[in-house]
PDB file of C-alpha atoms in Angstrom:
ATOM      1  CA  UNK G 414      19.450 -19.545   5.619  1.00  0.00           C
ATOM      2  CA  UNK G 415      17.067 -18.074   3.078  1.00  0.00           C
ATOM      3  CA  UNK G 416      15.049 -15.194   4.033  1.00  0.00           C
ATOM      4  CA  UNK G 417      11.328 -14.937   2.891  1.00  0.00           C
ATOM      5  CA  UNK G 418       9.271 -11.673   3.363  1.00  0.00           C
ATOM      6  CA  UNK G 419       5.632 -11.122   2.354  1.00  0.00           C
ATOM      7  CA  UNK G 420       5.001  -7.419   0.806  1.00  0.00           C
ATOM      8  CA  UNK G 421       1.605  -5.862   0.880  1.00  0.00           C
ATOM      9  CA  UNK G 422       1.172  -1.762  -0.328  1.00  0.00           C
ATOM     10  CA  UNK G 423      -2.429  -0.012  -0.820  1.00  0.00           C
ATOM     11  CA  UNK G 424      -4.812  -1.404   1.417  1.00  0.00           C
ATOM     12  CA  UNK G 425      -7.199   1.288   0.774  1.00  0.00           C
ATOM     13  CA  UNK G 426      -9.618   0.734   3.420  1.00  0.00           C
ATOM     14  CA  UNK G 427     -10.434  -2.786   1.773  1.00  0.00           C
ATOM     15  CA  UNK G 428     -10.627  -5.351   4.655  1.00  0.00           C
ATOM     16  CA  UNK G 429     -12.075  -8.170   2.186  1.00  0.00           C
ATOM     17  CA  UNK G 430      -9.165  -7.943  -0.198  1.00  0.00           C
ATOM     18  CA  UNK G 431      -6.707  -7.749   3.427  1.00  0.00           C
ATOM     19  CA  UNK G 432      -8.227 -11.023   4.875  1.00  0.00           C
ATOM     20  CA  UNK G 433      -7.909 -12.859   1.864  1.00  0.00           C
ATOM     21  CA  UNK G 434      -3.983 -11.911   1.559  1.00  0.00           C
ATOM     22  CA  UNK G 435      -3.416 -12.753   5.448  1.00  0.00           C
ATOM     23  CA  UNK G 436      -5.232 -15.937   5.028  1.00  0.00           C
ATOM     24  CA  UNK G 437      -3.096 -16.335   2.024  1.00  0.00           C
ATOM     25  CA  UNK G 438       0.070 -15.340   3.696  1.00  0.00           C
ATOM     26  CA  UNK G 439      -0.600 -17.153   6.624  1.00  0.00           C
ATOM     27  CA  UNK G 440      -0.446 -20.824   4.188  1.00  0.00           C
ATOM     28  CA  UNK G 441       3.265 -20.081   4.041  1.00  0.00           C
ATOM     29  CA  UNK G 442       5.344 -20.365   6.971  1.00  0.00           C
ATOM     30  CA  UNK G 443       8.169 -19.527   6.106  1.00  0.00           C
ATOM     31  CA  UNK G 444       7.408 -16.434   5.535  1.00  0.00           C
ATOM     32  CA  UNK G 445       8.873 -14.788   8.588  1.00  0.00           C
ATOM     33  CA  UNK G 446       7.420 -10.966   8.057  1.00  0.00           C
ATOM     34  CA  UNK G 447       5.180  -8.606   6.199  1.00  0.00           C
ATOM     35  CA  UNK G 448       6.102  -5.279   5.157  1.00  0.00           C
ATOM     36  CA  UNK G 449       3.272  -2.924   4.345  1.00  0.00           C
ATOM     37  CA  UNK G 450       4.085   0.413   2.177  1.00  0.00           C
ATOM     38  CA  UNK G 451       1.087   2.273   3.292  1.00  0.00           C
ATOM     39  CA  UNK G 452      -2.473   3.804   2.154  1.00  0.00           C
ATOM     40  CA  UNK G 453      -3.888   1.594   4.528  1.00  0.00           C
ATOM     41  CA  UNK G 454      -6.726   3.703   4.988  1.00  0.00           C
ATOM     42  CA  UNK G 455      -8.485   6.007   2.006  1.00  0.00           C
ATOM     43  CA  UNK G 456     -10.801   5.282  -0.809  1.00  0.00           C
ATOM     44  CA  UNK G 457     -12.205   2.507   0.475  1.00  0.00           C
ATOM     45  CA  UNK G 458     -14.474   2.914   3.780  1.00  0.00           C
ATOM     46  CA  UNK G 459     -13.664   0.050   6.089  1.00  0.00           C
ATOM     47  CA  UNK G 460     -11.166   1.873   7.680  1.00  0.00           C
ATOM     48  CA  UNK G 461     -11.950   0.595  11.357  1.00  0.00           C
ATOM     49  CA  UNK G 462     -11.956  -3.324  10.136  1.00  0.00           C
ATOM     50  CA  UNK G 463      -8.696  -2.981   8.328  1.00  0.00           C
ATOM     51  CA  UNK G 464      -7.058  -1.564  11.356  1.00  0.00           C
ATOM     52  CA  UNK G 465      -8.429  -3.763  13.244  1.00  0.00           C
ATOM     53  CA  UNK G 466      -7.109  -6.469  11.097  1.00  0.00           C
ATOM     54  CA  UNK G 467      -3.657  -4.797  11.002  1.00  0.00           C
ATOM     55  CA  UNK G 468      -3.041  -3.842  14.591  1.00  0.00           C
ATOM     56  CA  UNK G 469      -4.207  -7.656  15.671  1.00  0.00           C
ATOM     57  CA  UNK G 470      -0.892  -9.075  14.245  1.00  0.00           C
ATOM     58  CA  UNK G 471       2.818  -8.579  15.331  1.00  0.00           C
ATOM     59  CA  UNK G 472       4.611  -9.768  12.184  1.00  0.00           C
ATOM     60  CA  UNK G 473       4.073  -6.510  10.437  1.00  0.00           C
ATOM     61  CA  UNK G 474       6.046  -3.278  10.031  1.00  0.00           C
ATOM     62  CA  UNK G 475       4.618  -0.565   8.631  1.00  0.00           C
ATOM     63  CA  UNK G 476       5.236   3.459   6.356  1.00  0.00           C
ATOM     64  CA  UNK G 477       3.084   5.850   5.971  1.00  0.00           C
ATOM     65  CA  UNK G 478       0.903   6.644   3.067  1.00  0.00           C
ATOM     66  CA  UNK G 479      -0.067   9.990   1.723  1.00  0.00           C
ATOM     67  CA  UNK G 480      -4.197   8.737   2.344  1.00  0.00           C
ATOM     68  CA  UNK G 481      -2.882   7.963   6.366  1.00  0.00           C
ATOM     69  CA  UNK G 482      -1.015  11.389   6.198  1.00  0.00           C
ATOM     70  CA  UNK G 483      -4.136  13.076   4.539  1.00  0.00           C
ATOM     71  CA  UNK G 484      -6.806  11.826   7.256  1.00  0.00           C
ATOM     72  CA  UNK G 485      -4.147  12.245  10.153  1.00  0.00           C
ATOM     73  CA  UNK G 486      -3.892  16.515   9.047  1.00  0.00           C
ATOM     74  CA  UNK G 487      -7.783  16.378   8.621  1.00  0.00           C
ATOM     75  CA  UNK G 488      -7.850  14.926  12.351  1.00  0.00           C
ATOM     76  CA  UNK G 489      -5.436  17.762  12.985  1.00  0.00           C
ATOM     77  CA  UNK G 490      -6.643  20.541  12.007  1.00  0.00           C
ATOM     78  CA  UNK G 491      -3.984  20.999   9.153  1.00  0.00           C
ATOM     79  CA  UNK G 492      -3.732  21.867   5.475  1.00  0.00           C
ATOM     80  CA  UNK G 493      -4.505  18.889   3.734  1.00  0.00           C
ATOM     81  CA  UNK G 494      -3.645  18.259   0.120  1.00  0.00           C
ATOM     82  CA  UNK G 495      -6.588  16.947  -0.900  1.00  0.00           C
ATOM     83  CA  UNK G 496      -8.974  19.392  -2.714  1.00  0.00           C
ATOM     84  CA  UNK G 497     -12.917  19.156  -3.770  1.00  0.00           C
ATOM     85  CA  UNK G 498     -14.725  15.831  -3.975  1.00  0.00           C
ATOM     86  CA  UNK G 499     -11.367  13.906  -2.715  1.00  0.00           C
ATOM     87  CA  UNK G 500     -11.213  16.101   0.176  1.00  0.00           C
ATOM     88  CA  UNK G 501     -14.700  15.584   1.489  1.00  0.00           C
ATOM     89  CA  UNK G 502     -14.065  11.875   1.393  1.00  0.00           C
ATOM     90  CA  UNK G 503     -11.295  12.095   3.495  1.00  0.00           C
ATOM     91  CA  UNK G 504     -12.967  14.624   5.973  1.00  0.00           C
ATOM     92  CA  UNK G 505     -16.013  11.297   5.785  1.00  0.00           C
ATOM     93  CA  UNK G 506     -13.484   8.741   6.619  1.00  0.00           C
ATOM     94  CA  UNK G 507     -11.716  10.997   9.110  1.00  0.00           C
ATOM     95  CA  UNK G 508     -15.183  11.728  11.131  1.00  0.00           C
ATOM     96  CA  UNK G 509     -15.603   7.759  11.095  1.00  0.00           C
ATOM     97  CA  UNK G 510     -11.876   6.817  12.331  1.00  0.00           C
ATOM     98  CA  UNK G 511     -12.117   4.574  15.945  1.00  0.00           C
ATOM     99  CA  UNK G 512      -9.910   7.415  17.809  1.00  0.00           C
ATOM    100  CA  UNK G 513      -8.333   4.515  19.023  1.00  0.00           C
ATOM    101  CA  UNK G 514      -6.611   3.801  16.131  1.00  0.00           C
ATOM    102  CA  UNK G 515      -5.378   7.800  15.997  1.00  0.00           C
ATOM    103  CA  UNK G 516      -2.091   7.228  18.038  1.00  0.00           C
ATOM    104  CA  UNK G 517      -1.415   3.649  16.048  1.00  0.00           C
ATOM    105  CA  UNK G 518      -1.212   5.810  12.881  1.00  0.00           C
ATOM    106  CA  UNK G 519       0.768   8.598  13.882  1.00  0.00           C
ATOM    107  CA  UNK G 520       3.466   6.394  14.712  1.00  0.00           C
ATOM    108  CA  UNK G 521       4.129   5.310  11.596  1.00  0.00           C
ATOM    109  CA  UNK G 522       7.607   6.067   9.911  1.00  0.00           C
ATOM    110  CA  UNK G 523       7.665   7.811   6.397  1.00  0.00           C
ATOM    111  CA  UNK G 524      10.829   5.101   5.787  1.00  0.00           C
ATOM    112  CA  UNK G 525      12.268   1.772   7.151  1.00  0.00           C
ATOM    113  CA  UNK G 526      14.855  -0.366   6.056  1.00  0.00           C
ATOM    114  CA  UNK G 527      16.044  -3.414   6.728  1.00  0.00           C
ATOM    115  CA  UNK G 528      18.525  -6.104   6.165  1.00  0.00           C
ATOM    116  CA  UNK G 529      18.460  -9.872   5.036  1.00  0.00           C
ATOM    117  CA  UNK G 530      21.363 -12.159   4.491  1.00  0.00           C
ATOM    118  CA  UNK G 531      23.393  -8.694   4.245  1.00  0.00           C
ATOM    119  CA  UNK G 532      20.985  -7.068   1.702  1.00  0.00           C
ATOM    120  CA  UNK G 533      19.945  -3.991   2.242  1.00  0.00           C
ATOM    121  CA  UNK G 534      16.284  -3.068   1.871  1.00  0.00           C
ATOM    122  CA  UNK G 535      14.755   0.613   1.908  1.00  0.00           C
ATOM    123  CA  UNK G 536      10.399   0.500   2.361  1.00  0.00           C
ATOM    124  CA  UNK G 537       8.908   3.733   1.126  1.00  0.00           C
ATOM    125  CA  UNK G 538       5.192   4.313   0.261  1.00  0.00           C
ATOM    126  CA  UNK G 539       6.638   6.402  -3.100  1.00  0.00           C
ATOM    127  CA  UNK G 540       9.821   8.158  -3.414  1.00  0.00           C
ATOM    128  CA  UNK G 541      10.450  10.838  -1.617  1.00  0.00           C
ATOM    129  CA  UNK G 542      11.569  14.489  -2.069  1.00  0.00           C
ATOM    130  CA  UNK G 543      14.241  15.826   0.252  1.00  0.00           C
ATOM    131  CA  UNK G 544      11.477  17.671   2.179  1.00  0.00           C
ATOM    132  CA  UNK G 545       9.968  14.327   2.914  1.00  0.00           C
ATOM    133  CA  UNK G 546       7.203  15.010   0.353  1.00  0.00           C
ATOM    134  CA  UNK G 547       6.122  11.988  -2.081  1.00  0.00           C
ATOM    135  CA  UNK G 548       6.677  12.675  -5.998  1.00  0.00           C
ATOM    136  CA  UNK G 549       4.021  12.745  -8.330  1.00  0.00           C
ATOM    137  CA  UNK G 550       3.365   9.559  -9.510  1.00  0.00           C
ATOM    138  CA  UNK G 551       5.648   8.556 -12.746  1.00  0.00           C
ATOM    139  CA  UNK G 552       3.097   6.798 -15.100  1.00  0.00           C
ATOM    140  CA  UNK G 553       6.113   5.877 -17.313  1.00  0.00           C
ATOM    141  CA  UNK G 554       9.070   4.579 -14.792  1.00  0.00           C
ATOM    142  CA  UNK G 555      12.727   2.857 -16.042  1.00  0.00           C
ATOM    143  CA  UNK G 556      15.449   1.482 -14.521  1.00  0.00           C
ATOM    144  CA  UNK G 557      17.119   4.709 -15.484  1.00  0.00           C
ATOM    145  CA  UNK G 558      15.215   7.234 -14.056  1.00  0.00           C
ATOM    146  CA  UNK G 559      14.621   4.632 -10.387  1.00  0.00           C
ATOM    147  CA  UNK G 560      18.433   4.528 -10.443  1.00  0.00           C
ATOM    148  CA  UNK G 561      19.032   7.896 -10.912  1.00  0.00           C
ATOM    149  CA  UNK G 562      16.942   9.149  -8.214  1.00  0.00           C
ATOM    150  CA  UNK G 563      18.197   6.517  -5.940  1.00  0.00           C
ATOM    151  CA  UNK G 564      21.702   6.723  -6.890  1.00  0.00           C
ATOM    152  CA  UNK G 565      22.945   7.737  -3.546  1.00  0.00           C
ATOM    153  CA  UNK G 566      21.035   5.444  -1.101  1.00  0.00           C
ATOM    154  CA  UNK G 567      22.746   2.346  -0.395  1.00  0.00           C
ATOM    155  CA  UNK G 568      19.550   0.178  -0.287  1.00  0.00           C
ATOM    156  CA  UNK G 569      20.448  -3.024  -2.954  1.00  0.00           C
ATOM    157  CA  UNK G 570      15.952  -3.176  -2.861  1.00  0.00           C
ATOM    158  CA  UNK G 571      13.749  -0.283  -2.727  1.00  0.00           C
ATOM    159  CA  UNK G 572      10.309  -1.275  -2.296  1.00  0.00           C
ATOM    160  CA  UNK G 573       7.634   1.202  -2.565  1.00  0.00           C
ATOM    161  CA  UNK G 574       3.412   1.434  -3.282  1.00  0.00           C
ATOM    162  CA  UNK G 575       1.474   4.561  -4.342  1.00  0.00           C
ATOM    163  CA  UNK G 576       1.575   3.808  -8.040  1.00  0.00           C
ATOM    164  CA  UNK G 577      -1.376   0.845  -8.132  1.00  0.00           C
ATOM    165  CA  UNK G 578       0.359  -1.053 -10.922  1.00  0.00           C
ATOM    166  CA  UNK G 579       3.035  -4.115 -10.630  1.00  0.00           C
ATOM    167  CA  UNK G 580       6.780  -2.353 -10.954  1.00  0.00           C
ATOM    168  CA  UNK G 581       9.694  -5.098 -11.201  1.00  0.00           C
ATOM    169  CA  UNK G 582      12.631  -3.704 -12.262  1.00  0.00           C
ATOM    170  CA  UNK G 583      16.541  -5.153 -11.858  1.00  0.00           C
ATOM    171  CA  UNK G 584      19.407  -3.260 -12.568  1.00  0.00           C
ATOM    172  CA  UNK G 585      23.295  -3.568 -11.722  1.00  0.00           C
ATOM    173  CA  UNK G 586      22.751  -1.447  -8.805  1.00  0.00           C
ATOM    174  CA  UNK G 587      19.844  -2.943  -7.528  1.00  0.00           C
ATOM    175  CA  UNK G 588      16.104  -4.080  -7.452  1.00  0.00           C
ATOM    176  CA  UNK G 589      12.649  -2.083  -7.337  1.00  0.00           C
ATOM    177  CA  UNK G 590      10.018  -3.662  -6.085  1.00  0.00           C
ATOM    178  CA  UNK G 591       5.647  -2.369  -5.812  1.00  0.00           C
ATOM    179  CA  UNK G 592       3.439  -5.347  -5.815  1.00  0.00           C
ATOM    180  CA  UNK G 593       0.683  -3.389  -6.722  1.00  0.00           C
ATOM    181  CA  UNK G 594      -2.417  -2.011  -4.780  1.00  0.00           C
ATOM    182  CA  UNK G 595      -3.593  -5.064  -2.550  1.00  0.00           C
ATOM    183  CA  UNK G 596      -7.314  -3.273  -1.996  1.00  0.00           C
ATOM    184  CA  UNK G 597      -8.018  -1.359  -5.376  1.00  0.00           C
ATOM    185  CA  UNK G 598      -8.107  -3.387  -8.496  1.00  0.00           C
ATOM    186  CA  UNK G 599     -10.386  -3.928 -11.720  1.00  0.00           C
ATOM    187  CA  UNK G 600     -10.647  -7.460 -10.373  1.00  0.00           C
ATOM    188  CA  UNK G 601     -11.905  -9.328  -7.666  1.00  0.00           C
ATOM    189  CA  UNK G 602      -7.781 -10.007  -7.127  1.00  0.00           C
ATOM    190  CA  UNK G 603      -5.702  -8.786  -4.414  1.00  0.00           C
ATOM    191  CA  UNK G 604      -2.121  -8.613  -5.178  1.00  0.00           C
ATOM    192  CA  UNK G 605       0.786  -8.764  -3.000  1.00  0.00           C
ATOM    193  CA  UNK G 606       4.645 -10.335  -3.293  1.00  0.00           C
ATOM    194  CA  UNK G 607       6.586 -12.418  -1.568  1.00  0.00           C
ATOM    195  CA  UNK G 608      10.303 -11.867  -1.582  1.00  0.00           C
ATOM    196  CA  UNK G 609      13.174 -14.530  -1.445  1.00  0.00           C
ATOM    197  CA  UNK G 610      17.005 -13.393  -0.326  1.00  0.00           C
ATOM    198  CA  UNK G 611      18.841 -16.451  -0.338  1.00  0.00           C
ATOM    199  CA  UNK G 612      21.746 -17.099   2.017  1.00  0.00           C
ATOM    200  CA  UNK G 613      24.172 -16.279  -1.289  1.00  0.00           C
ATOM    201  CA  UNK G 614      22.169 -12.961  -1.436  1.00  0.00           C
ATOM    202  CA  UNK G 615      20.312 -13.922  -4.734  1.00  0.00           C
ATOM    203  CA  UNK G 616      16.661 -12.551  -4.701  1.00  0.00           C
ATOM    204  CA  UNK G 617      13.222 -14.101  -5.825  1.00  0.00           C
ATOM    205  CA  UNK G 618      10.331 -12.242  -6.141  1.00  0.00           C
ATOM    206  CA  UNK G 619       6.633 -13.869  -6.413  1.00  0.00           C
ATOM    207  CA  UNK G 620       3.975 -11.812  -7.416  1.00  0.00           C
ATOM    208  CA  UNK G 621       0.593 -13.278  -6.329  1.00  0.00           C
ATOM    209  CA  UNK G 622      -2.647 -12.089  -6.893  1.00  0.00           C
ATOM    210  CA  UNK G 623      -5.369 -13.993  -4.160  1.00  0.00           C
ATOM    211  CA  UNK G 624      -8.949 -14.381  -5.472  1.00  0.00           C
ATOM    212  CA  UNK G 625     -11.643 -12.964  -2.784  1.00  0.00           C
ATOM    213  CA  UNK G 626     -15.604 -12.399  -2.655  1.00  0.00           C
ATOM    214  CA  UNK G 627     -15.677  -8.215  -3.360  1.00  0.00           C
ATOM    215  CA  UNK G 628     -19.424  -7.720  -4.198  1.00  0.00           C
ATOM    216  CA  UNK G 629     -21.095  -6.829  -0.569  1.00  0.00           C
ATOM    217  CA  UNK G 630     -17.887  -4.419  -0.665  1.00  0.00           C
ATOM    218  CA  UNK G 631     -18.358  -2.342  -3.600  1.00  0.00           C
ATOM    219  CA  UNK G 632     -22.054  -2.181  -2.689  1.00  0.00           C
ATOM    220  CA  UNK G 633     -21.110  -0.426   0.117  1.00  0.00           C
ATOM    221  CA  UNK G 634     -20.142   2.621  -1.655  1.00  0.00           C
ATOM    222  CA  UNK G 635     -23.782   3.282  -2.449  1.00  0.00           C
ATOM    223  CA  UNK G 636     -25.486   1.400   0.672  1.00  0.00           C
ATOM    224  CA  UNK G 637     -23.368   3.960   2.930  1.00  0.00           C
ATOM    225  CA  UNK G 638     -23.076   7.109   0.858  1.00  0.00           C
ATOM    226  CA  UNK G 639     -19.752   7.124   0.538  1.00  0.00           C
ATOM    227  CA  UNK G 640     -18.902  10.554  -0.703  1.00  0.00           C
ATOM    228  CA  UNK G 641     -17.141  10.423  -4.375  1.00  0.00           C
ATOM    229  CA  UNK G 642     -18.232   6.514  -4.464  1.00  0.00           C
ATOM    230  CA  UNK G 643     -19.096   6.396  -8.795  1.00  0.00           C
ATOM    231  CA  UNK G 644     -15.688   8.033  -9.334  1.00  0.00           C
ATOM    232  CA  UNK G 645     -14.088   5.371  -6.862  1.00  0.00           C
ATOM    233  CA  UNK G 646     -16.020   2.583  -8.778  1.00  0.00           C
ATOM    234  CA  UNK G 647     -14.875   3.557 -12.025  1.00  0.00           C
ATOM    235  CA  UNK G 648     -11.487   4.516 -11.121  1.00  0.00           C
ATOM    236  CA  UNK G 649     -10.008   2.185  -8.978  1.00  0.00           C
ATOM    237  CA  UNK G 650     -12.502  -0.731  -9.382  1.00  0.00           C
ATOM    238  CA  UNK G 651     -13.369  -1.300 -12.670  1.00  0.00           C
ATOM    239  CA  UNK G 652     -17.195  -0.504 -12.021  1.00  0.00           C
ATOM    240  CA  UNK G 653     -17.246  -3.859 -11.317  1.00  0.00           C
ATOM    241  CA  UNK G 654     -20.341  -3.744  -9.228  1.00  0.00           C
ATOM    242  CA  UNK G 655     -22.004  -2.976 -12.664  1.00  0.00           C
ATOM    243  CA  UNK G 656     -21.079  -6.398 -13.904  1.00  0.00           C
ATOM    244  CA  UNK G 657     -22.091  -8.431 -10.802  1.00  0.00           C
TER     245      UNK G 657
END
């Protein structure tokens, strides 16, 4: 029987952009499980509404995100890597975190895998050192340099986030997957995939990108005083609140 799995990576604190995939998602049932590749908190501020969201349903499995990891060591007490204007916003969002939420997100693995129709799959937020540190982020990947660094996992797909741009990439050895950032995008869009093993072990991979109402959310930024909020516009939306 053919397997069908819904991917989802970079939340981002965007419950708007999150509803409008579930609702999407949710069309489709044959879609038997989502995978999300973490940064489900981070950037943007509806941190409690997007975990709400998440922890409501029991059809996802989750890996942590270096924005989760970030707000968890702020919570902590510990070195975070964040510096400057990035690291008061994570110190804001940490200060507004339901502690509720605090034991739901230190639970989460750094890596899963899985297996359909005797593929293996391997979930990562971004590849990983051997010290379980994430790589800077490779603005110019290949199929050489993924299969080189994965050359000895045994995963046939790696899917990973952390990177906000689509990455598709099929070699001999096997497929890379990152949908793209489902909550930060120069578009009222919010990405995600949905991946096909079939019973012969042939993949599909959709890449959808679900329209969705984002205006009341980027005028947040400024209505709550988000800290770093015109480098977050500009950055990682587009300043599309500009254009509205």
């Amino acid at each position: 029987m053919d397997k069908k799995i819904a991917i989802v990576t970079d939340i981002h604190g965007n419950q708007s952009a999150l509803k409008a995939v579930f609702d999407d998602i949710d069309c489709d049932p044959q879609i038997e499980h989502i995978y999300c590749l973490g940064d489900l908190v981070g950037i943007g501020y509806e941190t409690n509404e997007v975990l709400e969201l998440l922890v409501s349903r029991s059809d996802i499995s989750f890996v942590m995100g270096n924005h989760d990891e970030a707000i968890l060591d702020v919570i902590a007490g510990r070195e975070v890597y964040s510096r400057g204007a990035e690291r008061e916003h994570h110190q804001w969002l940490a200060e507004r975190l339901d502690p509720k939420f605090i034991s739901f997100l230190k639970e989460i693995p750094t890596t899963l895998q899985a297996n359909y129709n005797e593929i293996e799959l391997l979930f990562v937020h971004y590849h990983l050192q051997e010290q379980k540190k994430f790589l800077s982020v490779d603005k110019e990947p290949t199929d050489q340099k993924l299969d080189e660094f994965y050359q000895n996992s045994t995963a046939a797909i790696v899917c990973f986030g952390h990177h906000h741009v689509i990455h598709h990439f099929k070699t001999k050895d096997r497929l890379y997957l990152n949908p793209g950032a489902l909550g930060c995008n120069h578009k009222p869009y919010a990405p995600y995939a949905i991946l096909t093993i079939a019973e012969s072990g042939a993949t599909n991979v959709c890449f959808k990108e679900v329209p969705y109402d984002n205006e009341a959310f980027l005028l947040g930024y400024k209505r709550l005083n988000v800290p770093d909020a015109d480098y977050i516009l500009k950055v990682f939306h587009g300043n599309q609140h500009l254009k509205n």
